[in-house]
PDB file of C-alpha atoms in Angstrom:
ATOM      1  CA  UNK J   1       0.000   0.000   0.000  1.00  0.00           C
ATOM      2  CA  UNK J   2       1.370   3.379  -0.936  1.00  0.00           C
ATOM      3  CA  UNK J   3      -0.439   5.264   1.715  1.00  0.00           C
ATOM      4  CA  UNK J   4       1.924   9.222   4.868  1.00  0.00           C
ATOM      5  CA  UNK J   5      -0.249   9.355   7.931  1.00  0.00           C
ATOM      6  CA  UNK J   6       0.735   6.826  10.600  1.00  0.00           C
ATOM      7  CA  UNK J   7      -2.295   6.263  12.790  1.00  0.00           C
ATOM      8  CA  UNK J   8      -2.400   4.899  16.307  1.00  0.00           C
ATOM      9  CA  UNK J   9      -4.928   2.127  15.816  1.00  0.00           C
ATOM     10  CA  UNK J  10      -6.701   0.704  18.858  1.00  0.00           C
ATOM     11  CA  UNK J  11      -8.459  -2.630  18.298  1.00  0.00           C
ATOM     12  CA  UNK J  12     -11.689  -3.600  19.995  1.00  0.00           C
ATOM     13  CA  UNK J  13     -10.809  -5.563  23.152  1.00  0.00           C
ATOM     14  CA  UNK J  14     -13.646  -6.952  25.320  1.00  0.00           C
ATOM     15  CA  UNK J  15     -11.173  -7.556  28.185  1.00  0.00           C
ATOM     16  CA  UNK J  16     -10.015  -3.934  28.348  1.00  0.00           C
ATOM     17  CA  UNK J  17     -11.410  -2.059  31.331  1.00  0.00           C
ATOM     18  CA  UNK J  18      -9.802   1.267  30.458  1.00  0.00           C
ATOM     19  CA  UNK J  19      -8.300   2.984  27.434  1.00  0.00           C
ATOM     20  CA  UNK J  20      -4.829   2.699  28.962  1.00  0.00           C
ATOM     21  CA  UNK J  21      -4.653  -1.080  28.457  1.00  0.00           C
ATOM     22  CA  UNK J  22      -6.032  -1.384  24.933  1.00  0.00           C
ATOM     23  CA  UNK J  23      -3.564  -3.039  22.557  1.00  0.00           C
ATOM     24  CA  UNK J  24      -2.489  -0.847  19.652  1.00  0.00           C
ATOM     25  CA  UNK J  25      -0.319  -0.796  16.575  1.00  0.00           C
ATOM     26  CA  UNK J  26       0.745   1.909  14.142  1.00  0.00           C
ATOM     27  CA  UNK J  27      -0.449   1.771  10.562  1.00  0.00           C
ATOM     28  CA  UNK J  28       0.426   3.992   7.656  1.00  0.00           C
ATOM     29  CA  UNK J  29      -2.558   5.458   5.845  1.00  0.00           C
ATOM     30  CA  UNK J  30      -1.290   8.024   3.383  1.00  0.00           C
ATOM     31  CA  UNK J  31       2.297   7.864   2.087  1.00  0.00           C
ATOM     32  CA  UNK J  32       3.597  10.587  -0.201  1.00  0.00           C
ATOM     33  CA  UNK J  33       3.056   9.805  -3.863  1.00  0.00           C
ATOM     34  CA  UNK J  34       5.615  12.248  -5.232  1.00  0.00           C
ATOM     35  CA  UNK J  35       3.355  15.209  -5.995  1.00  0.00           C
ATOM     36  CA  UNK J  36       3.001  16.346  -2.386  1.00  0.00           C
ATOM     37  CA  UNK J  37       5.548  18.895  -1.204  1.00  0.00           C
ATOM     38  CA  UNK J  38       6.248  17.106   2.082  1.00  0.00           C
ATOM     39  CA  UNK J  39       5.429  13.981   4.002  1.00  0.00           C
ATOM     40  CA  UNK J  40       2.797  14.354   6.697  1.00  0.00           C
ATOM     41  CA  UNK J  41       3.057  12.095   9.726  1.00  0.00           C
ATOM     42  CA  UNK J  42      -0.204  12.499  11.603  1.00  0.00           C
ATOM     43  CA  UNK J  43      -1.204  10.257  14.482  1.00  0.00           C
ATOM     44  CA  UNK J  44      -4.933  10.584  15.312  1.00  0.00           C
ATOM     45  CA  UNK J  45      -6.562   8.051  17.620  1.00  0.00           C
ATOM     46  CA  UNK J  46      -8.609   5.667  15.415  1.00  0.00           C
ATOM     47  CA  UNK J  47     -11.050   3.245  17.067  1.00  0.00           C
ATOM     48  CA  UNK J  48     -12.261  -0.121  15.768  1.00  0.00           C
ATOM     49  CA  UNK J  49     -15.984   0.163  16.573  1.00  0.00           C
ATOM     50  CA  UNK J  50     -17.232  -3.196  15.303  1.00  0.00           C
ATOM     51  CA  UNK J  51     -14.353  -5.589  16.008  1.00  0.00           C
ATOM     52  CA  UNK J  52     -13.376  -6.347  12.407  1.00  0.00           C
ATOM     53  CA  UNK J  53     -10.138  -4.347  12.471  1.00  0.00           C
ATOM     54  CA  UNK J  54      -9.586  -0.802  11.344  1.00  0.00           C
ATOM     55  CA  UNK J  55     -10.161  -0.330   7.625  1.00  0.00           C
ATOM     56  CA  UNK J  56      -8.177   2.534   6.099  1.00  0.00           C
ATOM     57  CA  UNK J  57      -8.224   3.972   2.607  1.00  0.00           C
ATOM     58  CA  UNK J  58      -5.530   5.474   0.436  1.00  0.00           C
ATOM     59  CA  UNK J  59      -5.838   9.151  -0.306  1.00  0.00           C
ATOM     60  CA  UNK J  60      -6.063   8.239  -4.004  1.00  0.00           C
ATOM     61  CA  UNK J  61      -9.167   6.082  -3.340  1.00  0.00           C
ATOM     62  CA  UNK J  62     -11.385   8.870  -2.024  1.00  0.00           C
ATOM     63  CA  UNK J  63     -11.981  12.588  -2.188  1.00  0.00           C
ATOM     64  CA  UNK J  64     -11.549  13.433   1.513  1.00  0.00           C
ATOM     65  CA  UNK J  65     -10.255  16.985   1.906  1.00  0.00           C
ATOM     66  CA  UNK J  66      -9.319  17.965   5.451  1.00  0.00           C
ATOM     67  CA  UNK J  67      -6.915  20.352   7.227  1.00  0.00           C
ATOM     68  CA  UNK J  68      -4.790  17.419   8.370  1.00  0.00           C
ATOM     69  CA  UNK J  69      -1.763  19.517   9.431  1.00  0.00           C
ATOM     70  CA  UNK J  70      -3.587  22.429  11.141  1.00  0.00           C
ATOM     71  CA  UNK J  71      -1.923  24.948   8.863  1.00  0.00           C
ATOM     72  CA  UNK J  72      -4.726  27.420   9.231  1.00  0.00           C
ATOM     73  CA  UNK J  73      -7.248  26.235   6.725  1.00  0.00           C
ATOM     74  CA  UNK J  74      -5.815  24.730   3.542  1.00  0.00           C
ATOM     75  CA  UNK J  75      -7.389  21.356   2.872  1.00  0.00           C
ATOM     76  CA  UNK J  76      -5.228  18.377   1.967  1.00  0.00           C
ATOM     77  CA  UNK J  77      -6.388  15.215   0.205  1.00  0.00           C
ATOM     78  CA  UNK J  78      -5.914  12.431   2.746  1.00  0.00           C
ATOM     79  CA  UNK J  79      -6.560   8.792   3.445  1.00  0.00           C
ATOM     80  CA  UNK J  80      -9.426   8.081   5.813  1.00  0.00           C
ATOM     81  CA  UNK J  81     -11.104   5.325   7.838  1.00  0.00           C
ATOM     82  CA  UNK J  82     -14.233   3.279   7.093  1.00  0.00           C
ATOM     83  CA  UNK J  83     -17.754   4.113   8.245  1.00  0.00           C
ATOM     84  CA  UNK J  84     -17.559   1.305  10.835  1.00  0.00           C
ATOM     85  CA  UNK J  85     -14.480   2.812  12.506  1.00  0.00           C
ATOM     86  CA  UNK J  86     -14.132   6.105  14.308  1.00  0.00           C
ATOM     87  CA  UNK J  87     -11.737   8.853  15.311  1.00  0.00           C
ATOM     88  CA  UNK J  88     -11.840  10.368  18.780  1.00  0.00           C
ATOM     89  CA  UNK J  89     -12.645  14.094  18.450  1.00  0.00           C
ATOM     90  CA  UNK J  90     -13.730  17.114  20.487  1.00  0.00           C
ATOM     91  CA  UNK J  91     -15.380  20.198  18.990  1.00  0.00           C
ATOM     92  CA  UNK J  92     -13.105  22.723  20.721  1.00  0.00           C
ATOM     93  CA  UNK J  93     -14.741  25.827  19.228  1.00  0.00           C
ATOM     94  CA  UNK J  94     -18.326  24.512  19.641  1.00  0.00           C
ATOM     95  CA  UNK J  95     -19.313  25.203  16.032  1.00  0.00           C
ATOM     96  CA  UNK J  96     -20.853  21.757  15.491  1.00  0.00           C
ATOM     97  CA  UNK J  97     -18.144  20.361  13.208  1.00  0.00           C
ATOM     98  CA  UNK J  98     -14.579  19.097  13.306  1.00  0.00           C
ATOM     99  CA  UNK J  99     -12.653  21.802  11.480  1.00  0.00           C
ATOM    100  CA  UNK J 100      -9.127  20.391  11.482  1.00  0.00           C
ATOM    101  CA  UNK J 101      -6.710  17.926  13.054  1.00  0.00           C
ATOM    102  CA  UNK J 102      -6.445  20.078  16.224  1.00  0.00           C
ATOM    103  CA  UNK J 103      -9.959  18.829  17.120  1.00  0.00           C
ATOM    104  CA  UNK J 104      -8.943  15.171  16.744  1.00  0.00           C
ATOM    105  CA  UNK J 105      -6.988  13.456  19.507  1.00  0.00           C
ATOM    106  CA  UNK J 106      -3.617  13.593  17.735  1.00  0.00           C
ATOM    107  CA  UNK J 107      -0.270  15.288  18.192  1.00  0.00           C
ATOM    108  CA  UNK J 108      -1.978  18.511  17.006  1.00  0.00           C
ATOM    109  CA  UNK J 109      -4.856  18.298  19.543  1.00  0.00           C
ATOM    110  CA  UNK J 110      -5.602  21.746  20.995  1.00  0.00           C
ATOM    111  CA  UNK J 111      -2.569  23.300  19.310  1.00  0.00           C
ATOM    112  CA  UNK J 112      -2.352  26.700  17.671  1.00  0.00           C
ATOM    113  CA  UNK J 113      -2.910  26.808  13.927  1.00  0.00           C
ATOM    114  CA  UNK J 114       0.005  27.478  11.629  1.00  0.00           C
ATOM    115  CA  UNK J 115       0.026  30.183   8.996  1.00  0.00           C
ATOM    116  CA  UNK J 116       1.218  30.687   5.434  1.00  0.00           C
ATOM    117  CA  UNK J 117       1.102  26.956   4.751  1.00  0.00           C
ATOM    118  CA  UNK J 118       3.204  25.982   7.774  1.00  0.00           C
ATOM    119  CA  UNK J 119       1.915  23.195  10.029  1.00  0.00           C
ATOM    120  CA  UNK J 120       0.347  24.083  13.352  1.00  0.00           C
ATOM    121  CA  UNK J 121       1.681  23.455  16.838  1.00  0.00           C
ATOM    122  CA  UNK J 122       2.257  19.814  17.823  1.00  0.00           C
ATOM    123  CA  UNK J 123       1.478  19.588  21.541  1.00  0.00           C
ATOM    124  CA  UNK J 124       1.672  15.797  21.884  1.00  0.00           C
ATOM    125  CA  UNK J 125       3.604  12.846  20.462  1.00  0.00           C
ATOM    126  CA  UNK J 126       0.443  11.082  19.220  1.00  0.00           C
ATOM    127  CA  UNK J 127      -3.307  10.725  19.736  1.00  0.00           C
ATOM    128  CA  UNK J 128      -2.986   8.411  22.709  1.00  0.00           C
ATOM    129  CA  UNK J 129      -0.766  10.878  24.601  1.00  0.00           C
ATOM    130  CA  UNK J 130      -3.291  13.665  23.881  1.00  0.00           C
ATOM    131  CA  UNK J 131      -5.989  11.540  25.528  1.00  0.00           C
ATOM    132  CA  UNK J 132      -4.164  11.220  28.854  1.00  0.00           C
TER     133      UNK J 132
END
């Protein structure tokens, strides 16, 4: 799979009694294909909601546009997750939508937006650290 966004993937575990003991593995979802100006390594917290494993798509397989690097608004084409999986989010500005990666539990969670195409502030190492 030629997919740059490593995701912290947490599998459904009926024996887990807290988020801190869920097993996880990293998966790449969106590797540079040559036309992008830089590689993005984003680590949102993706949840397997139905127990069949996390299903990810390549950015070339869909038309998802999202401010994945919190650069202040430009939308990047990105890989995504299936409808039976989820991403842990929080609507920080209470506008009823998830505007950018800073509202997903990721290394950008709660960070200041970048400007002039530069990535925003990375406050955490990954989505799991942002959760704690």
